[in-house]
PDB file of C-alpha atoms in Angstrom:
ATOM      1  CA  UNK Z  78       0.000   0.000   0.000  1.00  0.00           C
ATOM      2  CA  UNK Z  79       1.288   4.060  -0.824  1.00  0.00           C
ATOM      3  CA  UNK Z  80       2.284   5.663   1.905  1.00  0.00           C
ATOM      4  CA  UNK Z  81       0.217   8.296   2.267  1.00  0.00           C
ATOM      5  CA  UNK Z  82       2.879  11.016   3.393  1.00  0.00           C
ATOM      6  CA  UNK Z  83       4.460  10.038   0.717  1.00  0.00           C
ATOM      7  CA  UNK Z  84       1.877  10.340  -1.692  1.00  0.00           C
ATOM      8  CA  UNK Z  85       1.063  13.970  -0.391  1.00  0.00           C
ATOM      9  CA  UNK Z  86       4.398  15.100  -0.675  1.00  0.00           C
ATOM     10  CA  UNK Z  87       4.453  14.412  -4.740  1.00  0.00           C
ATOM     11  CA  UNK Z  88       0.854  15.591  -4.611  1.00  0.00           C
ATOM     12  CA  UNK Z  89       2.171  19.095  -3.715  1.00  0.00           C
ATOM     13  CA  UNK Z  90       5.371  18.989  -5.757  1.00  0.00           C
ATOM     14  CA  UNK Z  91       2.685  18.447  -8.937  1.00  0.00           C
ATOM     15  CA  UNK Z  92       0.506  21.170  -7.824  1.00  0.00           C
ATOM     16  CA  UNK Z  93       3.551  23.271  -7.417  1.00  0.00           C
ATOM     17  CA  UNK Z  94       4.733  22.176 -11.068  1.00  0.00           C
ATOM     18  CA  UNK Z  95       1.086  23.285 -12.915  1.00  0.00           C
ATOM     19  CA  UNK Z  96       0.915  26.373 -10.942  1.00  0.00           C
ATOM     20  CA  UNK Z  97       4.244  27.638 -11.461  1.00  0.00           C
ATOM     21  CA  UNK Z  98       4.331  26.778 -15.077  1.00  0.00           C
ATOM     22  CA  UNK Z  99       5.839  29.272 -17.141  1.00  0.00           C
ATOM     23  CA  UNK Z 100       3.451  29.381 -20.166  1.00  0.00           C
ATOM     24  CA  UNK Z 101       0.116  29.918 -21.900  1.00  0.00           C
ATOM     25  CA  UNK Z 102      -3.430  30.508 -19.643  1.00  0.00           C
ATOM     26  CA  UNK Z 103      -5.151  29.827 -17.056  1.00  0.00           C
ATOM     27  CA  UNK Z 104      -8.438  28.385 -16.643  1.00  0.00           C
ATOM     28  CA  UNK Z 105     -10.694  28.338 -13.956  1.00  0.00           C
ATOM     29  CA  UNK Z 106     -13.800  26.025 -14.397  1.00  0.00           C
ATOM     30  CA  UNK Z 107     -16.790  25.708 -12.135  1.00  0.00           C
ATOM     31  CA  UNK Z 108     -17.847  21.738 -12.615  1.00  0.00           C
ATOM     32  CA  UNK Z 109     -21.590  20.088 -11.790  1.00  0.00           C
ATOM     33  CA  UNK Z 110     -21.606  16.216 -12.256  1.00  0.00           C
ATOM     34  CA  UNK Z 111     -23.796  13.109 -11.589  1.00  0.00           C
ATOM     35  CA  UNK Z 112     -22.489   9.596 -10.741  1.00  0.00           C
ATOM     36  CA  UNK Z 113     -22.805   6.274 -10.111  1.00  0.00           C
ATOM     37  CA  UNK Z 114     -21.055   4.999  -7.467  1.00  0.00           C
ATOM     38  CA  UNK Z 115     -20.554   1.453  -5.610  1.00  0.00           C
ATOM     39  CA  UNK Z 116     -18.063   0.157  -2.562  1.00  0.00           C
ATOM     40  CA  UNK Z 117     -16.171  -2.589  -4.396  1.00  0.00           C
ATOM     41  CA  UNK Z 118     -15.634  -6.074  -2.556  1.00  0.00           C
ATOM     42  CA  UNK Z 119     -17.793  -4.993  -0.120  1.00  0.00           C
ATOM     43  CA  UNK Z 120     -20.326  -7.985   1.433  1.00  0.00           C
ATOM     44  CA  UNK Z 121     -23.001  -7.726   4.486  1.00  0.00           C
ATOM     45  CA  UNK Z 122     -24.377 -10.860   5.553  1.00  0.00           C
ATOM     46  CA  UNK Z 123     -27.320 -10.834   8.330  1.00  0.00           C
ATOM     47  CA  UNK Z 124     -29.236 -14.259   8.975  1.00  0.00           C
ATOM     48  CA  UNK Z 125     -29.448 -15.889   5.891  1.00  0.00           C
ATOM     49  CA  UNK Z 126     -28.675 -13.513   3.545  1.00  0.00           C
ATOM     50  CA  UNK Z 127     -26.275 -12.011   1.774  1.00  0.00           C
ATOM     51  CA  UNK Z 128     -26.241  -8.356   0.318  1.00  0.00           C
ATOM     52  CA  UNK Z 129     -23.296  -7.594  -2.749  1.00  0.00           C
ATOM     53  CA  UNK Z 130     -23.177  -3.983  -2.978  1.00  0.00           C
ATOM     54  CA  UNK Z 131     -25.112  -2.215  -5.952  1.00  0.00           C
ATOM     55  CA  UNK Z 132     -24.703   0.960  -8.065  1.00  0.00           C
ATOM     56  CA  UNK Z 133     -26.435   4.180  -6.657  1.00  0.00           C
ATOM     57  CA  UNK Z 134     -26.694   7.520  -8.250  1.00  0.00           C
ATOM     58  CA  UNK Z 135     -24.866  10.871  -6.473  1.00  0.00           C
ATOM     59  CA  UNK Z 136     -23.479  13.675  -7.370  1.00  0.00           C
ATOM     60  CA  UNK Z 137     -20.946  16.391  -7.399  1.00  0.00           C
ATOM     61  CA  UNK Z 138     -19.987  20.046  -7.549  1.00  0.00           C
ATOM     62  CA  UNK Z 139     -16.926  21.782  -7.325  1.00  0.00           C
ATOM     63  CA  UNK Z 140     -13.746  24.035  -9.395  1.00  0.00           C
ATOM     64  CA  UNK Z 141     -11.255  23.511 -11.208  1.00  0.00           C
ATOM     65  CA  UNK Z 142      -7.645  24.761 -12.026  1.00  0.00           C
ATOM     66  CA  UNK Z 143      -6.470  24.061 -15.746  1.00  0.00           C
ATOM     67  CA  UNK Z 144      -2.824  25.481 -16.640  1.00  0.00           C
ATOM     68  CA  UNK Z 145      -1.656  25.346 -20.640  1.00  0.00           C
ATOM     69  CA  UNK Z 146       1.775  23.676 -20.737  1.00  0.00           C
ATOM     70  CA  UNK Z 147       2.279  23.229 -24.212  1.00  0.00           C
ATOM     71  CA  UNK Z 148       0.135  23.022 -27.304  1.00  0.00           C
ATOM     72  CA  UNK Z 149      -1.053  19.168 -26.481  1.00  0.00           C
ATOM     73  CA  UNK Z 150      -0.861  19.573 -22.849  1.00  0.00           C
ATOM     74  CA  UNK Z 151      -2.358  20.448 -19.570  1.00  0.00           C
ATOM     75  CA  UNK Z 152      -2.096  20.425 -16.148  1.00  0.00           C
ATOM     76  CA  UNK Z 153      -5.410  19.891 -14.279  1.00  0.00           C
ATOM     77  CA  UNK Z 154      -6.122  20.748 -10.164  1.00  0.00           C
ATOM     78  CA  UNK Z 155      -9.374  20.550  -8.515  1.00  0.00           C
ATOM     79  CA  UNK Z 156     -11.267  20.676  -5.333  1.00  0.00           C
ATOM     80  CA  UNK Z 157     -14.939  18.604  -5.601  1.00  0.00           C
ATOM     81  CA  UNK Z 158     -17.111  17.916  -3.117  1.00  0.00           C
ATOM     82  CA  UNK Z 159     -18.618  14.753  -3.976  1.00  0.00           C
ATOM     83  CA  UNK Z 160     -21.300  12.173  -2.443  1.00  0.00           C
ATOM     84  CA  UNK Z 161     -20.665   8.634  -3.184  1.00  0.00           C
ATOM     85  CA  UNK Z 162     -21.838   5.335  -1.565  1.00  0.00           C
ATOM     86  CA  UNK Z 163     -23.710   1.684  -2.278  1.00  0.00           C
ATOM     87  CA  UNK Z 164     -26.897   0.307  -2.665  1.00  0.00           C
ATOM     88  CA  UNK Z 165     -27.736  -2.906  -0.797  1.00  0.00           C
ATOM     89  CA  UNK Z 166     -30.694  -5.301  -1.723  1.00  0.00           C
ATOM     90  CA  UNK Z 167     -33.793  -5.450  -0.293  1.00  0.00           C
ATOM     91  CA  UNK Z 168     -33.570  -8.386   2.663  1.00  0.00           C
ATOM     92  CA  UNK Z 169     -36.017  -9.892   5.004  1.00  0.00           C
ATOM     93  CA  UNK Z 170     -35.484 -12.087   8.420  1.00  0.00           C
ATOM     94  CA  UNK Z 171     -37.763 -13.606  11.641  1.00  0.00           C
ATOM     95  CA  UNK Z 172     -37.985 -14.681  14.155  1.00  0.00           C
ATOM     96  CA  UNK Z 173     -40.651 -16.948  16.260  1.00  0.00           C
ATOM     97  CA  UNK Z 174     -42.423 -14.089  17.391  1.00  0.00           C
ATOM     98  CA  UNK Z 175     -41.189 -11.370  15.069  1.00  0.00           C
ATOM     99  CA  UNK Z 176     -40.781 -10.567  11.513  1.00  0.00           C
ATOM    100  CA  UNK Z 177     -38.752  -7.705  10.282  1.00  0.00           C
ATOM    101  CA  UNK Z 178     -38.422  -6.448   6.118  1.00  0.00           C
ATOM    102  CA  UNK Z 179     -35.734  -3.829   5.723  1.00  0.00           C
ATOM    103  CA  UNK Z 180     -35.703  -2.184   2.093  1.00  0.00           C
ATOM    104  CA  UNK Z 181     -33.963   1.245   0.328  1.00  0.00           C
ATOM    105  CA  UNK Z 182     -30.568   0.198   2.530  1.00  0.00           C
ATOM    106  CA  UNK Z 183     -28.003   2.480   0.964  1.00  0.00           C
ATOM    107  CA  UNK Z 184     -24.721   4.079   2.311  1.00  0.00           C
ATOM    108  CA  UNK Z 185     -23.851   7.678   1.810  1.00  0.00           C
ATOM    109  CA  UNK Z 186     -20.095   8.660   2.108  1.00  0.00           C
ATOM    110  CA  UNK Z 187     -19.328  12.636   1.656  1.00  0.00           C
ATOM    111  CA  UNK Z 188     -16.046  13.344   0.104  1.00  0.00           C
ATOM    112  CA  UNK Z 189     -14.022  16.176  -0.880  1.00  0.00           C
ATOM    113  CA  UNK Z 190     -11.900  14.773  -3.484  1.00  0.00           C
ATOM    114  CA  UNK Z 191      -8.644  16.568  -4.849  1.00  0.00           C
ATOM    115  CA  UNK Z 192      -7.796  15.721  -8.584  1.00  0.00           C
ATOM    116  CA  UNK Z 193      -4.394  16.314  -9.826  1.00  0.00           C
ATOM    117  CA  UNK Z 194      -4.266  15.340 -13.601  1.00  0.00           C
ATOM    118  CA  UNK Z 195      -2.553  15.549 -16.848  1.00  0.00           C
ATOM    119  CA  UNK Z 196      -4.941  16.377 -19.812  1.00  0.00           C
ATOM    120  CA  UNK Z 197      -3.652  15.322 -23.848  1.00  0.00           C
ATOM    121  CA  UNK Z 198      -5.712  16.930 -26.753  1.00  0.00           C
ATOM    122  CA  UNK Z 199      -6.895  14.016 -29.042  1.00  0.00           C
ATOM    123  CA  UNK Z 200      -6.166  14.363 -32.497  1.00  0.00           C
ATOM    124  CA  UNK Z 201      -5.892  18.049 -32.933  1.00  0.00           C
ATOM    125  CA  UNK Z 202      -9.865  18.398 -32.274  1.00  0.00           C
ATOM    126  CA  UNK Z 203     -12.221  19.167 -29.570  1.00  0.00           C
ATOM    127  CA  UNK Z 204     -11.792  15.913 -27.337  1.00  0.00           C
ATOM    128  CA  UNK Z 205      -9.394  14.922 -24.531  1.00  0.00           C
ATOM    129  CA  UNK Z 206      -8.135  12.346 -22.614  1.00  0.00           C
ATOM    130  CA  UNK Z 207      -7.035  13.079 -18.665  1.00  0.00           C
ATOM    131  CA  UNK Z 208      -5.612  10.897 -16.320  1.00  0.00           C
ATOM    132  CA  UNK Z 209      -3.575  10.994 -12.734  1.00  0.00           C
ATOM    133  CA  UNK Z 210      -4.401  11.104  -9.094  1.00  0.00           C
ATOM    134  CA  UNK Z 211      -6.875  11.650  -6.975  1.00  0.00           C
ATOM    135  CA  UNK Z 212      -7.056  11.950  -3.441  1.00  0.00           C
ATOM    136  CA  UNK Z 213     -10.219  11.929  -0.894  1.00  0.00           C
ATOM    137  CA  UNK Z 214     -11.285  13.288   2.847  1.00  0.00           C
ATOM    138  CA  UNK Z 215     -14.151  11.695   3.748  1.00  0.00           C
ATOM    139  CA  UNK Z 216     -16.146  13.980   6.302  1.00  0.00           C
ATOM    140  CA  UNK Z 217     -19.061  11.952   6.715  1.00  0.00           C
ATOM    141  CA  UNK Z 218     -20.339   8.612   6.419  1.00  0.00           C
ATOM    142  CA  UNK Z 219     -24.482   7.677   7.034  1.00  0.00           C
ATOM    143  CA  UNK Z 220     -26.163   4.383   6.974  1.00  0.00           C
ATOM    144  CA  UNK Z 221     -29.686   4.899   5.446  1.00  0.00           C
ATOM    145  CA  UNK Z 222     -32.710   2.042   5.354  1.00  0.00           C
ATOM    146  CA  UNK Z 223     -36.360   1.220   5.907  1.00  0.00           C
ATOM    147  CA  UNK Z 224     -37.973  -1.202   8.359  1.00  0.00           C
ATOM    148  CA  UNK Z 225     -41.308  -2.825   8.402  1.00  0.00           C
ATOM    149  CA  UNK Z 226     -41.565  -4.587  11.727  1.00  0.00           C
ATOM    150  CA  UNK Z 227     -44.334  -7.550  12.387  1.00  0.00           C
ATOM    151  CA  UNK Z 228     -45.202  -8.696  15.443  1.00  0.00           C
ATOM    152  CA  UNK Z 229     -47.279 -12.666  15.946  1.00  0.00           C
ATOM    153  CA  UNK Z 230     -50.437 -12.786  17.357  1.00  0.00           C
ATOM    154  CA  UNK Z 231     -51.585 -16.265  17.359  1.00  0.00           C
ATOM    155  CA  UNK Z 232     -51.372 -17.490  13.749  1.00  0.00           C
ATOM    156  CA  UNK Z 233     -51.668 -13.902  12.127  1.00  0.00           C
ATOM    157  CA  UNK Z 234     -48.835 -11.401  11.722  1.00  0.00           C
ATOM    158  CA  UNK Z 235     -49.561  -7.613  12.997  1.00  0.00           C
ATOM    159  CA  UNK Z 236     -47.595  -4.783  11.466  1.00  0.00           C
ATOM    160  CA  UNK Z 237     -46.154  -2.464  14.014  1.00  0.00           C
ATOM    161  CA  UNK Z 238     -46.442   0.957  13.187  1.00  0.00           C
ATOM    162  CA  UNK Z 239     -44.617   2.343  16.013  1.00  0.00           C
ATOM    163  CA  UNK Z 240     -41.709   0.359  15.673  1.00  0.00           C
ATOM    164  CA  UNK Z 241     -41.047   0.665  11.838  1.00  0.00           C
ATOM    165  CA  UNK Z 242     -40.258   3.473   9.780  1.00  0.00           C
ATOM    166  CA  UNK Z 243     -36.937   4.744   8.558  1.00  0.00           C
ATOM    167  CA  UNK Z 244     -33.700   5.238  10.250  1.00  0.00           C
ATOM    168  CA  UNK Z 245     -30.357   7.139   9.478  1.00  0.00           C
ATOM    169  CA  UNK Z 246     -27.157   6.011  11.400  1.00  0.00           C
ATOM    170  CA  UNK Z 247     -23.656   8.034  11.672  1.00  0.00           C
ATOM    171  CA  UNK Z 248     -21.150   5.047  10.902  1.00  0.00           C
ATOM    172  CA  UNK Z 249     -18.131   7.013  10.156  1.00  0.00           C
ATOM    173  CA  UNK Z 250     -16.653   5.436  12.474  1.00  0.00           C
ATOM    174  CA  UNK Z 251     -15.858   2.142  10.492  1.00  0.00           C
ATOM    175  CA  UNK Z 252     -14.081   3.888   7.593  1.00  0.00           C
ATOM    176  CA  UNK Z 253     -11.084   5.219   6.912  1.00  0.00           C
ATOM    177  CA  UNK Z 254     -10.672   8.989   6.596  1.00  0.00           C
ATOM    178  CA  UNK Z 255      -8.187   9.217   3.483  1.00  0.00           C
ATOM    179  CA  UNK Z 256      -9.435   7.546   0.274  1.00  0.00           C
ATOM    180  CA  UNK Z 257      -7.031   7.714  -3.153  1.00  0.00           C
ATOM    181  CA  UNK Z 258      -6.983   6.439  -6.491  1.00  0.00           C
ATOM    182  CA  UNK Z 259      -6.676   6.855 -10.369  1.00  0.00           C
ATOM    183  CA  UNK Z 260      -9.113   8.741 -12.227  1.00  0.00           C
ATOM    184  CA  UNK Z 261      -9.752   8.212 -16.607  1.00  0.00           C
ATOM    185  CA  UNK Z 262     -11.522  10.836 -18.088  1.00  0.00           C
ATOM    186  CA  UNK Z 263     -12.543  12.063 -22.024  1.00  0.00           C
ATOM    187  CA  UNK Z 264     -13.754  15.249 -22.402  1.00  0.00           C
ATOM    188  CA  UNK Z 265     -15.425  17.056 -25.272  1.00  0.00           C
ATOM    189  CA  UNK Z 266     -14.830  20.538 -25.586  1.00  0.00           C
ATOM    190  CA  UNK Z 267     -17.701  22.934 -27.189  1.00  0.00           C
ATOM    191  CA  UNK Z 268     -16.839  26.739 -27.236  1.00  0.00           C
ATOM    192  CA  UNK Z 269     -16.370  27.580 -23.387  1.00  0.00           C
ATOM    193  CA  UNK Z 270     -18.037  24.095 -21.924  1.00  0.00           C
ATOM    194  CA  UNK Z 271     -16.429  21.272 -21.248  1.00  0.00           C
ATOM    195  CA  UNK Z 272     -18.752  17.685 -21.092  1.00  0.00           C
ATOM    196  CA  UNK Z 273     -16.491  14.861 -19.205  1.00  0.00           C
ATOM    197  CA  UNK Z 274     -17.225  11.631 -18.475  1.00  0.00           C
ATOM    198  CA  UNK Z 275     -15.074   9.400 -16.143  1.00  0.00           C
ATOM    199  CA  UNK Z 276     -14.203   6.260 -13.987  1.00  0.00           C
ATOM    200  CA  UNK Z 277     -12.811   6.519 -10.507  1.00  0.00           C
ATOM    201  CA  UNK Z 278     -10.625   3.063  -9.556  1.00  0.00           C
ATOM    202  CA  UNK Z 279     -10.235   3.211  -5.520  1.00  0.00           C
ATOM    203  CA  UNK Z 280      -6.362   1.966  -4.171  1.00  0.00           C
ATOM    204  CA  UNK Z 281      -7.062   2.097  -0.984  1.00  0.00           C
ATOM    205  CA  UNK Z 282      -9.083   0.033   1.295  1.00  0.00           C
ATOM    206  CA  UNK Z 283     -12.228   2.497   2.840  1.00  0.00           C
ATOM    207  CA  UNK Z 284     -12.625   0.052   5.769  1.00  0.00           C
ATOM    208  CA  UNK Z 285     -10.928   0.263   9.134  1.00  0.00           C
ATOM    209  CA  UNK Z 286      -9.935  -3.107  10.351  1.00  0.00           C
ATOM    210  CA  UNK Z 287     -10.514  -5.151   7.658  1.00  0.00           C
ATOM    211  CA  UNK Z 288      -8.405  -7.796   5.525  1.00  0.00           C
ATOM    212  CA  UNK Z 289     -10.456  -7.064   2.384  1.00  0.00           C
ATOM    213  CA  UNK Z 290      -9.562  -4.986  -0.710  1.00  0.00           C
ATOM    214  CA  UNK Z 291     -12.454  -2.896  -0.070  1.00  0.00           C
ATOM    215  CA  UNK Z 292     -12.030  -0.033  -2.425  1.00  0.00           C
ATOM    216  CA  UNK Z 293     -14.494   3.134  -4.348  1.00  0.00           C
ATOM    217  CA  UNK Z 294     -15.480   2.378  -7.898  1.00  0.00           C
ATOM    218  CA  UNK Z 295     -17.846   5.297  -9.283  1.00  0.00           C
ATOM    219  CA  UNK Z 296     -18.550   6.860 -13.103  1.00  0.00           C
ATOM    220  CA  UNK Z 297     -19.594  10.485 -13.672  1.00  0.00           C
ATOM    221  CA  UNK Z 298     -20.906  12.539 -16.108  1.00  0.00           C
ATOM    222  CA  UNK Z 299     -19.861  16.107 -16.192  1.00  0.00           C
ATOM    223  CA  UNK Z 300     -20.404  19.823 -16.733  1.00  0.00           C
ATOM    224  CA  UNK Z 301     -17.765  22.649 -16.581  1.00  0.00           C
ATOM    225  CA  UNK Z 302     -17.608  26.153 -18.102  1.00  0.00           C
ATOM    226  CA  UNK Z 303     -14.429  27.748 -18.563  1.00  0.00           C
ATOM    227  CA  UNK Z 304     -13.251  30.850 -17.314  1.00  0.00           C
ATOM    228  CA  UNK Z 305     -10.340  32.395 -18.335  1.00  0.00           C
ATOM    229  CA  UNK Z 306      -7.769  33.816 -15.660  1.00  0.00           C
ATOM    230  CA  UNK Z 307      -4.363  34.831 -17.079  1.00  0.00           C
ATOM    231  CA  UNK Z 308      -3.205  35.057 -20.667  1.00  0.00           C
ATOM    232  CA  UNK Z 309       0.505  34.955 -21.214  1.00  0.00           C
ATOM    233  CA  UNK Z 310       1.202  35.401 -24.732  1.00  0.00           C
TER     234      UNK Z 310
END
């Protein structure tokens, strides 16, 4: 596994690199995105079953930094916040005298995500291909699901309003606070937007205490409108 002070330390010395850059413009761009997001490898089993984690649509909103470094190439820096998660499946259990159905079980994990990339222009026209490093806080972490709870009266089953109903739980607690990985991305370019779609590959295991390569795995769809900063002719 990187070692993450490590991995900061060429983090900056990039940033510093793009920044200082002695050439061309300077972009700013204001970014809006969807995405579909899972926790790879992860596995719940309760009772009998046993729940594979599932796609689940978020999103994400944040800036970024874009620095011309020649006429092919660009250096990319941005700050996103970004919410990202599972789904679970829909799972049932009992007991003698009670019978419980728990359904929309999803996971919520708030990020704010760093990107430090490289961006290639395809071909001499309006598309581009962008790839490097990404790095994650997580801030927040929330269990979400619904429970219908049945209690047995004689042969019949009795639904218990009081005791069902949805429930949120803080588990931040059982991941890790640092998440990093490699981001791919093509973008089209049309006057001063920029569409993007991309695929986030987790490195590093999100749970605490566990064994497992446990890991993100998201796509996105983006939108980002570019603002021009400094022109250095």
């Amino acid at each position: 596994m990187l070692n993450i002070r490590k991995l900061l330390v060429l983090l900056c010395c990039i940033n510093s690199n793009i920044l200082n850059a002695q050439n061309k413009d300077v972009t700013l761009r204001p970014v809006i995105g969807i995405n579909m997001s899972s926790i790879k490898g992860d596995f719940i089993g309760i009772g009998n079953n046993s729940l594979n984690s599932h796609f689940k649509i978020g999103y994400s909103l944040g800036f970024e930094i874009q620095k011309k470094m020649s006429n092919v190439f660009y250096g990319i820096v941005g700050l996103h916040y970004s919410l990202n998660g599972s789904k679970y499946s829909d799972y049932s259990n009992s007991s003698e005298n009670m019978k419980w159905e728990v359904y929309d079980f999803y996971t919520n994990l708030h990020y704010m995500h760093l990107p430090i990339l490289i961006k290639v222009d395809l071909f001499h026209s309006n598309f581009s291909a962008q790839m490097g490093i990404q790095v994650g806080w997580l801030f927040k972490a929330t269990s979400h699901n619904g429970n219908r709870i049945f209690i047995k009266d004689d042969t019949k089953w009795i639904y218990d309003s009081e005791s069902s109903g949805k429930a949120v739980t803080n588990v931040s607690f059982l991941y890790n606070k640092i998440d990093f990985g490699i981001p791919f991305r093509l973008s089209y370019e049309y006057k001063k937007g920029v569409f993007t779609l991309g695929y986030y590959m987790g490195l590093a295991n999100i749970y605490k205490n566990s064994s497992n390569r446990i890991y993100n795995n998201s796509f996105s769809l983006s939108y980002g409108y570019n603002l021009s900063l400094i022109h250095i002719s």
